[in-house]
Amino acid sequence: MFAKHLGGHSLMTNANHVRGSAWIQFPRVLCARWSFENIVLMGDAAATAHFSIGSGTKLALESAIALANYLHSEPTLPKAFEKYEEERRLEVLRLQSAARNSMEWFEEIERYFHLDPVQFNYTLLTRSQRISHENLRLRDPEWLEGAERWFQTQAGVQESAPVRRPMFAPYKLRDMELKNRIVVSPMAQYKAVDGNPTDWHLVHYGERAKGGAGLVYTEMTCVSPEGRITPGCPGLYTPEQEAAWGRIVDFIHSESDAKVCMQIGHSGAKGSTQLGWETMDAPLKDGNWPLLSASDVAWSSENQAPKAMTRDDMDMVRDQFVKSAEMTERAGFDMIEIHMAHGYLLSSFITPLTNKRGDEYGGSLENRMRYPLEVYRAVREVWPQNKPISVRISANDWVGEEGVTPEEAVEIARMLKEAGVDICDVSAGQTSKLGKPVYGRMFQTPFADRIRNEAHMATMAVGNIYEPDHVNSILMAGRADLVCLARPHLANPYWTLHAAAALGDHDAKWPDPYQPGRDQMWRLAERADTMLGKV
Ligand SMILES: Cc1cc2nc3c(=O)[nH]c(=O)nc-3n(C[C@H](O)[C@H](O)[C@H](O)COP(=O)(O)OP(=O)(O)OC[C@H]3O[C@@H](n4cnc5c(N)ncnc54)[C@H](O)[C@@H]3O)c2cc1C
Ligand SMILES: Cc1cc2nc3c(=O)[nH]c(=O)nc-3n(C[C@H](O)[C@H](O)[C@H](O)COP(=O)(O)O)c2cc1C
């Protein structure tokens, strides 16, 4: 673009500046209090917001107006300062948070260079996360519709097809074709009997498959009785269990067009614990069984110390994973996920907080990944070539440099990708009691984003994602390929169909017997839109 002006010289970016970049050395000012005696702070002295959202002057002026008003209305200076701070602090914090998102986008801009210009533009426009998908539609409906068309066309939909929200674009992994991007995230039910799924599971998973999500995950299903988390966890290690899962899969395939993924795992040091609604992660009151883990690090001072696995133990557990994978295939599942997150057995190898081994399975990341990758490769051997495998990881131990960091998670994903894993299911935490997660809306999505755009691997985002708007902006911005919702699907198995109705999307397929319910919902949604003046 600038070639003709540069006379053969290359462009100098801000980062090449001799004194370092002015843009990536932004002092973020946060003050514990904004006044002292007769002195009061405002503007950049009270709080700075990165100039990439262009709001510093606005903030300063709004604060000045508020301060002036309170100086007139309040009887004393301290009262006026107190009211001023009370009114402005939250507003300023909100803007600072948006400014930080925006600043990070600019600082990491190289991560997004490979994106298509349409998607790149979308990430630029939504970088502060103050502007959501539907909010962007209010600002520029034509541009957004063009972007949505681009999204679904690159997902394989014909150019002439009606434009739908990104969440309704299909997705293909190996030969598995998903009708949309919504995933029912794995969720333990604690209702199995001797590892056997029951009618509870048939109804539970059947309902979620009817509810419109493209992909339904089972809960963590354990590869051995000792590998169960609780006595209520299901397994895949007996023919009865295989048959019971087969019945569930058959129902889903015959009565819905959802695909179904089996999540297999081994509980490691977090095994032999109470049901989720009892005391989570606490040992059983009686009947505890011995535990295996990467090292003899107990989950907490209450939990028993696991045995550090010998090479024989490692062979045994790897073979259990393989047997479960074979059963998964015979039961008819479309996809399999290996659980390498949340502090369970394979996760205990990956995180240095629980892997204290001095052999070739401990120490460097390469060593810590050796056994999990061995298990993956053994499963891949027996799992059909046309069906995908995902791996769930904890992309952040939330303990800083001592544990797995989002940066290291990119390296983990690179290794998984190189080994042939089709998609990385990016969760975080639950690997150590020391972890201090920072919760918030879509709080784990930045890790999925980073892996997708730095390791160039397909990702699934999960964690406090609950509105269609969240899903659409994550997908459209290329932060993940699929979006998992867990708790929203406990509250509402029909989350996807309800979202479609609320957005006026009449192409989502409802089960035939439910059409009158669908029609009523469509009418009600239309009426609500008319009242809001949208139609
Ligand atoms: C590169 C850049 C781009 C920006 N782009 C935008 C944008 O597009 N939109 C937007 O809204 N905001 C933008 N901002 C932010 C905006 O400029 C600031 O937030 C705003 O100017 C803050 O106003 P202020 O009055 O608090 O501080 P300032 O404007 O910094 O005023 C402080 C004043 O105090 C003076 N001073 C300092 N020390 C002393 C002293 N000891 N004695 C006497 N005087 C002193 C300084 O010389 C200065 O004049 C940008 C900022 C930068 C750096
Ligand atoms: C009741 C419950 C059980 C869960 N069980 C599992 C599980 O078996 N395997 C797993 O990987 N994650 C499990 N999770 C984590 C969820 O899949 C998900 O990552 C987490 O709840 C964050 O998503 P959300 O904010 O949409 O709920 C469970 C979560 C809940 C609430």
Coordinates of C-alpha atoms and ligand atoms in Angstrom, one line a residue:
M1 CA 0.0 0.0 0.0
F2 CA 2.8 2.4 0.8
A3 CA 5.4 1.0 -1.5
K4 CA 5.4 4.0 -3.9
H5 CA 6.0 6.4 -1.0
L6 CA 8.8 4.4 0.6
G7 CA 11.3 4.4 -2.2
G8 CA 12.4 0.8 -1.5
H9 CA 12.6 1.2 2.3
S10 CA 10.7 -1.1 4.6
L11 CA 8.0 0.1 6.9
M12 CA 9.0 0.9 10.5
T13 CA 6.5 -0.4 13.0
N14 CA 5.9 1.3 16.2
A15 CA 7.7 -1.7 17.9
N16 CA 10.9 -0.8 16.1
H17 CA 11.0 2.6 17.8
V18 CA 14.5 3.2 19.3
R19 CA 13.0 4.0 22.7
G20 CA 10.7 1.0 22.6
S21 CA 7.1 1.1 21.6
A22 CA 5.0 4.0 22.9
W23 CA 1.9 1.8 22.4
I24 CA 3.0 -1.3 24.4
Q25 CA 4.3 0.6 27.4
F26 CA 1.1 2.1 28.5
P27 CA 0.9 3.0 32.2
R28 CA -2.4 1.7 33.4
V29 CA -3.3 3.9 36.4
L30 CA -5.6 2.5 39.1
C31 CA -6.0 4.5 42.3
A32 CA -7.2 3.0 45.6
R33 CA -8.8 6.3 46.4
W34 CA -9.4 9.5 44.5
S35 CA -9.2 12.2 47.1
F36 CA -7.2 13.2 50.2
E37 CA -8.3 16.2 52.3
N38 CA -8.9 19.0 49.8
I39 CA -7.1 17.3 46.9
V40 CA -9.1 15.3 44.3
L41 CA -8.0 13.3 41.3
M42 CA -9.6 13.2 37.9
G43 CA -8.8 12.4 34.3
D44 CA -5.6 10.5 33.7
A45 CA -4.5 11.2 37.3
A46 CA -7.3 9.0 38.6
A47 CA -7.4 6.3 36.0
T48 CA -6.0 5.8 32.5
A49 CA -7.7 4.0 29.6
H50 CA -5.6 2.9 26.7
F51 CA -5.9 5.4 23.8
S52 CA -6.8 2.6 21.3
I53 CA -10.5 3.0 22.4
G54 CA -10.2 6.7 22.3
S55 CA -12.1 7.4 25.5
G56 CA -9.5 9.1 27.8
T57 CA -10.8 12.6 27.1
K58 CA -14.4 11.5 27.4
L59 CA -13.7 9.9 30.8
A60 CA -11.8 13.0 32.0
L61 CA -14.6 15.3 30.9
E62 CA -17.4 13.2 32.3
S63 CA -15.6 12.9 35.6
A64 CA -15.1 16.7 35.6
I65 CA -18.8 17.3 35.0
A66 CA -19.7 14.9 37.8
L67 CA -17.3 16.5 40.2
A68 CA -18.5 20.0 39.4
N69 CA -22.2 18.9 40.0
Y70 CA -21.4 17.4 43.4
L71 CA -19.3 20.4 44.4
H72 CA -22.6 22.4 43.9
S73 CA -25.0 19.9 45.4
E74 CA -23.2 18.6 48.4
P75 CA -22.7 20.5 51.7
T76 CA -19.0 19.7 52.2
L77 CA -15.9 18.9 50.1
P78 CA -15.5 15.4 51.6
K79 CA -19.1 14.6 50.8
A80 CA -18.8 15.9 47.3
F81 CA -15.6 13.9 46.7
E82 CA -17.2 10.7 48.1
K83 CA -20.3 11.0 45.9
Y84 CA -18.1 11.8 42.9
E85 CA -16.0 8.7 43.4
E86 CA -19.0 6.5 44.1
E87 CA -20.6 7.6 40.8
R88 CA -17.6 7.5 38.6
R89 CA -15.5 4.5 39.8
L90 CA -17.5 1.7 38.3
E91 CA -18.0 3.5 35.0
V92 CA -14.3 4.2 34.8
L93 CA -13.5 0.5 35.7
R94 CA -15.7 -0.7 32.9
L95 CA -14.1 1.5 30.4
Q96 CA -10.6 0.5 31.7
S97 CA -11.5 -3.1 31.3
A98 CA -12.6 -2.5 27.7
A99 CA -9.5 -0.5 27.1
R100 CA -7.3 -3.3 28.4
N101 CA -8.9 -5.8 26.0
S102 CA -8.4 -3.4 23.2
M103 CA -4.8 -2.8 24.2
E104 CA -4.1 -6.5 24.4
W105 CA -5.6 -7.0 20.9
F106 CA -3.1 -4.4 19.5
E107 CA -0.2 -5.8 21.5
E108 CA -1.0 -9.3 20.1
I109 CA -2.0 -8.2 16.7
E110 CA 0.4 -10.5 14.9
R111 CA -1.7 -13.4 16.2
Y112 CA -4.5 -12.3 13.9
F113 CA -2.5 -11.5 10.7
H114 CA -3.4 -14.8 9.1
L115 CA -7.2 -14.2 9.4
D116 CA -9.2 -13.4 6.4
P117 CA -9.7 -9.6 6.1
V118 CA -13.4 -9.9 6.9
Q119 CA -12.6 -11.8 10.1
F120 CA -9.7 -9.6 10.9
N121 CA -11.9 -6.5 10.6
Y122 CA -14.5 -8.2 12.9
T123 CA -11.9 -8.8 15.6
L124 CA -10.8 -5.2 15.3
L125 CA -14.3 -3.9 15.7
T126 CA -15.2 -6.1 18.6
R127 CA -11.7 -6.1 20.2
S128 CA -12.8 -4.2 23.4
Q129 CA -15.7 -6.7 23.9
R130 CA -17.9 -3.7 24.5
I131 CA -19.5 -4.2 21.1
S132 CA -21.2 -7.5 20.7
H133 CA -22.5 -9.3 17.6
E134 CA -26.0 -7.9 17.7
N135 CA -24.8 -4.5 18.8
L136 CA -22.6 -4.4 15.7
R137 CA -25.8 -5.2 13.7
L138 CA -27.4 -2.0 15.0
R139 CA -24.3 0.0 13.9
D140 CA -23.9 -1.5 10.5
P141 CA -26.4 -4.3 9.5
E142 CA -25.2 -4.5 5.9
W143 CA -21.6 -5.0 6.8
L144 CA -22.4 -7.6 9.5
E145 CA -24.6 -9.6 7.1
G146 CA -21.8 -9.6 4.6
A147 CA -19.5 -10.9 7.3
E148 CA -22.0 -13.6 8.3
R149 CA -22.4 -14.6 4.7
W150 CA -18.6 -14.9 4.5
F151 CA -18.6 -17.0 7.6
Q152 CA -21.1 -19.5 6.5
T153 CA -19.7 -19.7 2.9
Q154 CA -16.3 -20.6 4.2
A155 CA -18.1 -23.2 6.4
G156 CA -19.4 -24.9 3.3
V157 CA -22.8 -23.3 2.9
Q158 CA -23.9 -22.3 -0.6
E159 CA -23.5 -18.7 -1.4
S160 CA -27.2 -18.4 -2.4
A161 CA -28.5 -19.8 1.0
P162 CA -30.2 -17.5 3.4
V163 CA -27.8 -15.9 5.9
R164 CA -27.8 -17.3 9.4
R165 CA -26.0 -16.5 12.6
P166 CA -22.5 -18.0 12.9
M167 CA -23.7 -20.4 15.6
F168 CA -25.8 -22.1 12.9
A169 CA -23.0 -22.7 10.4
P170 CA -22.1 -26.3 10.0
Y171 CA -18.7 -27.7 10.9
K172 CA -16.8 -30.8 9.8
L173 CA -14.2 -32.8 11.6
R174 CA -12.9 -35.7 9.6
D175 CA -16.1 -37.3 8.3
M176 CA -18.3 -36.1 11.1
E177 CA -20.6 -33.3 10.0
L178 CA -22.1 -31.1 12.7
K179 CA -25.3 -29.1 11.9
N180 CA -24.2 -26.2 14.0
R181 CA -21.4 -24.9 16.4
I182 CA -23.2 -25.5 19.8
V183 CA -21.8 -28.2 22.0
V184 CA -23.3 -29.6 25.2
S185 CA -20.2 -29.6 27.4
P186 CA -19.4 -32.8 29.4
M187 CA -21.1 -32.8 32.7
A188 CA -20.9 -35.5 35.4
Q189 CA -24.3 -36.7 36.5
Y190 CA -23.3 -38.9 39.4
K191 CA -26.3 -41.2 38.6
A192 CA -24.5 -44.3 37.3
V193 CA -24.9 -47.6 39.2
D194 CA -21.7 -49.7 39.3
G195 CA -20.5 -47.7 36.3
N196 CA -23.6 -48.4 34.3
P197 CA -25.5 -45.5 32.8
T198 CA -29.2 -45.8 33.6
D199 CA -32.5 -44.5 32.3
W200 CA -31.5 -41.2 33.8
H201 CA -28.7 -40.9 31.3
L202 CA -31.0 -42.0 28.4
V203 CA -33.5 -39.3 29.2
H204 CA -30.8 -36.7 30.1
Y205 CA -28.7 -37.1 26.9
G206 CA -31.8 -37.8 24.8
E207 CA -33.3 -34.5 25.8
R208 CA -30.1 -32.6 25.1
A209 CA -29.8 -34.2 21.7
K210 CA -33.4 -33.1 20.9
G211 CA -32.6 -29.6 22.1
G212 CA -30.8 -28.5 19.0
A213 CA -27.1 -28.6 19.8
G214 CA -25.0 -30.0 17.0
L215 CA -22.8 -32.1 19.3
V216 CA -23.7 -33.6 22.7
Y217 CA -20.9 -34.8 25.0
T218 CA -21.2 -37.5 27.6
E219 CA -19.8 -36.8 31.0
M220 CA -16.4 -38.1 31.9
T221 CA -16.7 -41.9 31.5
C222 CA -14.1 -43.9 33.3
V223 CA -11.8 -46.5 31.9
S224 CA -11.7 -48.7 35.0
P225 CA -13.6 -49.0 38.3
E226 CA -10.6 -47.4 40.2
G227 CA -10.5 -44.7 37.5
R228 CA -13.9 -43.4 38.5
I229 CA -14.2 -40.0 40.3
T230 CA -17.1 -41.1 42.4
P231 CA -19.2 -44.2 42.9
G232 CA -21.9 -42.4 40.7
C233 CA -19.6 -42.0 37.7
P234 CA -20.2 -44.1 34.6
G235 CA -17.6 -46.4 33.0
L236 CA -16.7 -48.1 29.8
Y237 CA -15.0 -51.2 31.0
T238 CA -17.7 -53.9 30.9
P239 CA -19.9 -55.3 28.1
E240 CA -23.0 -54.2 30.1
Q241 CA -21.8 -50.6 30.1
E242 CA -21.0 -50.8 26.4
A243 CA -24.6 -52.0 25.7
A244 CA -26.1 -49.3 28.0
W245 CA -24.2 -46.5 26.2
G246 CA -25.1 -48.1 22.9
R247 CA -28.8 -47.7 23.7
I248 CA -28.3 -44.0 24.4
V249 CA -26.4 -43.5 21.2
D250 CA -29.0 -45.3 19.2
F251 CA -31.8 -43.1 20.6
I252 CA -29.8 -40.0 19.8
H253 CA -29.1 -41.1 16.2
S254 CA -32.6 -42.3 15.5
E255 CA -34.5 -39.4 17.1
S256 CA -32.2 -36.4 16.4
D257 CA -29.6 -35.1 14.0
A258 CA -27.1 -34.4 16.8
K259 CA -23.8 -36.1 17.0
V260 CA -22.5 -37.6 20.2
C261 CA -19.0 -37.6 21.7
M262 CA -17.8 -39.9 24.4
Q263 CA -15.4 -38.3 26.9
I264 CA -13.1 -41.0 28.5
G265 CA -10.9 -40.4 31.4
H266 CA -9.2 -41.6 34.6
S267 CA -9.7 -39.7 37.8
G268 CA -6.1 -40.1 39.1
A269 CA -5.6 -38.4 42.5
K270 CA -9.1 -36.9 42.4
G271 CA -10.7 -40.4 42.4
S272 CA -12.6 -42.1 45.2
T273 CA -14.5 -39.0 46.1
Q274 CA -18.0 -38.0 47.0
L275 CA -20.9 -37.1 44.6
G276 CA -20.9 -33.6 43.2
W277 CA -23.8 -32.4 45.5
E278 CA -22.1 -34.0 48.6
T279 CA -18.6 -32.6 49.4
M280 CA -17.0 -32.2 46.1
D281 CA -13.5 -33.8 45.8
A282 CA -13.6 -35.0 49.4
P283 CA -12.8 -38.7 50.1
L284 CA -15.6 -41.2 50.5
K285 CA -16.8 -41.7 54.1
D286 CA -16.1 -45.4 53.6
G287 CA -15.1 -47.8 50.9
N288 CA -12.3 -45.7 49.5
W289 CA -10.1 -47.4 46.8
P290 CA -6.4 -46.8 46.2
L291 CA -5.4 -44.1 43.7
L292 CA -2.8 -43.7 40.9
S293 CA -1.2 -40.5 39.7
A294 CA 1.9 -39.1 38.0
S295 CA 3.5 -38.6 41.5
D296 CA 2.4 -39.2 45.1
V297 CA 0.9 -35.7 45.4
A298 CA -2.5 -35.7 47.2
W299 CA -5.3 -33.5 46.0
S300 CA -5.5 -32.0 49.4
S301 CA -4.5 -32.8 53.0
E302 CA -7.9 -34.5 53.3
N303 CA -7.4 -36.8 50.3
Q304 CA -5.2 -39.9 50.3
A305 CA -1.8 -39.8 48.7
P306 CA -1.9 -41.6 45.3
K307 CA 0.7 -44.1 44.2
A308 CA 3.2 -42.7 41.7
M309 CA 2.7 -44.8 38.6
T310 CA 5.3 -47.3 37.6
R311 CA 5.9 -48.2 33.9
D312 CA 3.7 -51.3 34.5
D313 CA 0.9 -49.1 35.8
M314 CA 1.3 -46.9 32.8
D315 CA 0.9 -49.8 30.4
M316 CA -2.1 -51.0 32.3
V317 CA -3.9 -47.7 32.2
R318 CA -3.0 -47.0 28.5
D319 CA -4.5 -50.4 27.6
Q320 CA -7.6 -49.5 29.6
F321 CA -8.0 -46.3 27.6
V322 CA -7.6 -48.4 24.4
K323 CA -10.3 -50.9 25.5
S324 CA -12.7 -48.1 26.4
A325 CA -12.1 -46.5 23.0
E326 CA -12.9 -49.8 21.3
M327 CA -16.1 -50.0 23.3
T328 CA -16.9 -46.4 22.4
E329 CA -16.6 -47.3 18.7
R330 CA -18.8 -50.4 19.1
A331 CA -21.4 -48.4 21.0
G332 CA -21.7 -46.2 17.9
F333 CA -20.3 -42.8 19.1
D334 CA -19.4 -40.3 16.4
M335 CA -16.4 -38.8 18.2
I336 CA -14.2 -39.5 21.3
E337 CA -12.5 -37.1 23.7
I338 CA -9.6 -37.9 25.9
H339 CA -9.8 -36.0 29.2
M340 CA -6.4 -34.4 29.9
A341 CA -7.7 -31.6 32.1
H342 CA -8.9 -30.7 35.6
G343 CA -6.3 -32.5 37.6
Y344 CA -7.3 -36.0 36.6
L345 CA -4.8 -38.7 35.8
L346 CA -3.5 -37.5 32.4
S347 CA -3.6 -33.9 33.5
S348 CA -1.5 -34.8 36.6
F349 CA 1.3 -35.6 34.2
I350 CA 1.0 -32.4 32.3
T351 CA 1.0 -29.9 35.1
P352 CA 4.3 -29.5 37.0
L353 CA 2.3 -28.9 40.2
T354 CA 1.4 -32.6 40.4
N355 CA 4.2 -34.1 38.2
K356 CA 7.3 -34.4 40.4
R357 CA 8.8 -37.3 38.4
G358 CA 12.6 -37.5 37.9
D359 CA 12.3 -39.9 34.9
E360 CA 11.6 -39.2 31.2
Y361 CA 7.9 -38.5 32.1
G362 CA 8.7 -35.5 34.4
G363 CA 10.5 -32.2 34.2
S364 CA 10.4 -30.5 30.7
L365 CA 7.1 -30.1 29.0
E366 CA 8.2 -32.6 26.4
N367 CA 8.7 -35.2 29.2
R368 CA 5.4 -34.3 30.9
M369 CA 3.5 -34.7 27.6
R370 CA 5.1 -38.1 26.8
Y371 CA 2.6 -40.3 28.6
P372 CA -0.6 -38.4 27.7
L373 CA 0.6 -38.5 24.0
E374 CA 1.3 -42.2 24.3
V375 CA -2.2 -42.8 25.5
Y376 CA -3.6 -40.6 22.7
R377 CA -1.6 -42.4 20.0
A378 CA -2.7 -45.8 21.4
V379 CA -6.4 -44.7 21.2
R380 CA -5.9 -43.2 17.7
E381 CA -4.6 -46.6 16.6
V382 CA -7.9 -48.3 17.4
W383 CA -10.3 -45.4 16.7
P384 CA -11.6 -45.3 13.1
Q385 CA -9.7 -43.0 10.8
N386 CA -12.9 -41.2 9.6
K387 CA -13.9 -40.2 13.1
P388 CA -12.4 -37.3 15.1
I389 CA -10.6 -37.2 18.4
S390 CA -10.5 -34.2 20.7
V391 CA -8.5 -33.6 23.8
R392 CA -9.6 -31.4 26.7
I393 CA -6.8 -29.5 28.5
S394 CA -6.5 -27.1 31.3
A395 CA -4.8 -24.2 29.5
N396 CA -4.0 -22.3 32.7
D397 CA -3.3 -23.7 36.2
W398 CA -4.0 -20.2 37.5
V399 CA -0.9 -20.2 39.7
G400 CA 1.5 -18.1 37.5
E401 CA 4.8 -19.3 36.3
E402 CA 4.9 -22.3 38.6
G403 CA 2.2 -24.1 36.7
V404 CA 0.9 -24.3 33.2
T405 CA 0.4 -20.9 31.7
P406 CA -1.6 -19.9 28.6
E407 CA 1.7 -19.5 26.8
E408 CA 2.7 -23.1 27.6
A409 CA -0.8 -24.2 26.6
V410 CA 0.0 -23.1 23.1
E411 CA 3.0 -25.5 23.2
I412 CA 0.8 -28.3 24.6
A413 CA -1.6 -27.7 21.7
R414 CA 1.2 -27.7 19.2
M415 CA 2.2 -31.2 20.4
L416 CA -1.3 -32.4 20.3
K417 CA -1.8 -31.1 16.8
E418 CA 1.4 -32.7 15.6
A419 CA 0.3 -36.0 17.1
G420 CA -2.9 -35.7 15.0
V421 CA -5.5 -34.5 17.6
D422 CA -8.3 -33.0 15.6
I423 CA -9.5 -30.3 18.0
C424 CA -8.5 -28.9 21.4
D425 CA -11.2 -28.5 23.9
V426 CA -9.8 -25.6 25.9
S427 CA -10.8 -25.6 29.6
A428 CA -8.7 -24.3 32.5
G429 CA -7.9 -24.8 36.1
Q430 CA -9.0 -27.4 38.7
T431 CA -5.5 -28.9 38.6
S432 CA -4.5 -27.7 42.0
K433 CA -6.0 -26.3 45.2
L434 CA -3.5 -23.4 44.8
G435 CA -5.1 -22.2 41.6
K436 CA -6.7 -18.7 41.8
P437 CA -8.9 -18.5 38.7
V438 CA -10.1 -15.1 37.5
Y439 CA -13.8 -15.6 36.6
G440 CA -15.8 -13.5 34.4
R441 CA -17.9 -13.7 31.2
M442 CA -16.2 -16.0 28.7
F443 CA -13.2 -16.1 31.0
Q444 CA -11.5 -19.0 29.4
T445 CA -12.1 -18.0 25.8
P446 CA -8.8 -16.0 25.5
F447 CA -6.9 -19.3 25.9
A448 CA -8.9 -21.0 23.1
D449 CA -8.3 -17.9 21.0
R450 CA -4.6 -18.0 21.6
I451 CA -4.3 -21.7 20.8
R452 CA -6.4 -21.4 17.7
N453 CA -4.5 -18.4 16.3
E454 CA -0.9 -19.2 17.5
A455 CA -0.8 -23.0 17.2
H456 CA -3.2 -22.9 14.3
M457 CA -5.3 -25.7 15.7
A458 CA -9.1 -26.0 15.8
T459 CA -10.4 -25.2 19.3
M460 CA -13.6 -25.3 21.4
A461 CA -14.2 -22.5 23.8
V462 CA -15.9 -23.1 27.2
G463 CA -16.6 -21.3 30.4
N464 CA -19.3 -18.9 31.4
I465 CA -20.6 -18.5 27.9
Y466 CA -24.3 -18.2 28.1
E467 CA -25.8 -15.9 25.5
P468 CA -26.2 -16.5 21.8
D469 CA -24.4 -13.1 21.4
H470 CA -21.3 -14.5 23.2
V471 CA -21.3 -17.6 20.9
N472 CA -21.7 -15.6 17.7
S473 CA -19.0 -13.1 18.5
I474 CA -16.5 -15.9 19.6
L475 CA -17.1 -17.7 16.3
M476 CA -17.2 -14.8 14.0
A477 CA -14.0 -13.4 15.5
G478 CA -12.2 -16.7 15.0
R479 CA -11.6 -17.2 18.7
A480 CA -12.8 -20.8 18.5
D481 CA -14.4 -23.2 16.0
L482 CA -17.0 -24.7 18.4
V483 CA -18.5 -23.4 21.6
C484 CA -19.4 -25.5 24.6
L485 CA -22.1 -24.6 27.1
A486 CA -22.4 -26.6 30.2
R487 CA -24.5 -25.1 33.0
P488 CA -26.9 -23.4 30.5
H489 CA -27.7 -26.9 29.2
L490 CA -28.5 -28.1 32.7
A491 CA -31.0 -25.3 33.1
N492 CA -32.4 -25.7 29.6
P493 CA -31.8 -28.7 27.3
Y494 CA -33.4 -26.7 24.5
W495 CA -31.0 -23.8 24.7
T496 CA -30.1 -23.9 21.0
L497 CA -33.7 -24.1 19.7
H498 CA -34.8 -21.3 22.1
A499 CA -31.8 -19.2 20.9
A500 CA -32.9 -19.7 17.3
A501 CA -36.5 -18.7 18.1
A502 CA -35.4 -15.6 19.9
L503 CA -33.2 -14.6 17.0
G504 CA -35.9 -15.2 14.5
D505 CA -34.1 -18.1 12.9
H506 CA -36.7 -20.4 11.5
D507 CA -34.3 -22.9 9.9
A508 CA -33.3 -24.7 13.1
K509 CA -35.0 -28.1 13.0
W510 CA -37.3 -28.9 15.9
P511 CA -38.5 -32.5 16.7
D512 CA -41.8 -33.0 14.7
P513 CA -44.0 -33.5 17.8
Y514 CA -42.9 -30.2 19.2
Q515 CA -43.9 -28.0 16.2
P516 CA -46.8 -26.4 17.9
G517 CA -44.5 -25.3 20.8
R518 CA -42.1 -24.0 18.2
D519 CA -44.8 -22.0 16.4
Q520 CA -45.9 -20.4 19.6
M521 CA -42.4 -19.5 20.5
W522 CA -41.8 -17.9 17.0
R523 CA -45.0 -15.8 17.4
L524 CA -44.0 -14.7 20.9
A525 CA -40.5 -13.8 19.7
E526 CA -42.0 -11.8 16.8
R527 CA -44.3 -10.0 19.1
A528 CA -41.5 -9.1 21.5
D529 CA -39.5 -7.7 18.6
T530 CA -42.4 -5.7 17.4
M531 CA -42.8 -4.2 20.9
L532 CA -39.1 -3.3 20.9
G533 CA -39.6 -1.7 17.5
K534 CA -37.2 -4.1 15.8
V535 CA -39.7 -5.1 13.1
Ligands
LIG1 C1 -1.2 9.0 21.9 C2 -2.5 9.2 22.6 C3 -3.7 9.2 21.9 C4 -4.9 9.4 22.5 N1 -6.0 9.3 21.8 C5 -7.2 9.7 22.4 C6 -8.4 9.7 21.6 O1 -8.4 9.5 20.4 N2 -9.5 10.1 22.2 C7 -9.6 10.3 23.6 O2 -10.6 10.6 24.1 N3 -8.4 10.3 24.3 C8 -7.2 10.0 23.8 N4 -6.1 9.9 24.5 C9 -6.2 10.1 26.0 C10 -6.4 11.6 26.4 O3 -5.4 12.4 25.7 C11 -6.1 11.7 27.9 O4 -6.9 10.7 28.5 C12 -6.6 13.0 28.3 O5 -5.8 14.0 27.7 C13 -6.5 13.1 29.9 O6 -6.7 14.4 30.3 P1 -6.1 15.0 31.6 O7 -6.6 16.4 31.7 O8 -6.5 14.1 32.7 O9 -4.5 14.9 31.5 P2 -3.6 15.7 30.5 O10 -4.3 16.0 29.2 O11 -2.3 14.8 30.4 O12 -3.3 17.0 31.2 C14 -2.4 17.1 32.3 C15 -1.7 18.5 32.2 O13 -1.0 18.7 33.4 C16 0.3 19.3 33.1 N5 1.2 19.0 34.2 C17 1.8 17.9 34.6 N6 2.5 18.1 35.6 C18 2.4 19.3 36.0 C19 2.9 20.1 37.1 N7 3.7 19.6 38.0 N8 2.5 21.4 37.1 C20 1.7 22.0 36.2 N9 1.2 21.3 35.2 C21 1.5 20.0 35.1 C22 0.7 18.6 31.8 O14 1.6 19.3 31.1 C23 -0.7 18.5 31.1 O15 -1.0 19.7 30.3 C24 -4.9 9.7 23.9 C25 -3.7 9.7 24.6 C26 -2.5 9.5 24.0 C27 -1.2 9.6 24.8
LIG2 C1 -22.2 -30.5 37.1 C2 -21.0 -30.4 36.3 C3 -20.3 -31.5 35.9 C4 -19.2 -31.4 35.1 N1 -18.5 -32.6 34.7 C5 -17.5 -32.5 33.8 C6 -17.0 -33.7 33.2 O1 -17.4 -34.8 33.5 N2 -16.0 -33.5 32.3 C7 -15.5 -32.3 32.0 O2 -14.5 -32.2 31.2 N3 -16.0 -31.2 32.5 C8 -17.0 -31.2 33.4 N4 -17.6 -30.1 33.8 C9 -17.1 -28.8 33.4 C10 -17.9 -28.3 32.2 O3 -17.9 -29.1 31.1 C11 -17.5 -26.8 31.8 O4 -16.2 -26.9 31.4 C12 -17.7 -25.8 32.9 O5 -18.9 -26.1 33.6 C13 -17.7 -24.4 32.4 O6 -18.7 -24.2 31.5 P1 -20.1 -23.4 31.9 O7 -19.7 -22.1 32.4 O8 -20.9 -23.3 30.6 O9 -20.8 -24.2 32.9 C14 -18.7 -30.2 34.7 C15 -19.4 -29.0 35.1 C16 -20.6 -29.1 35.8 C17 -21.3 -27.8 36.1

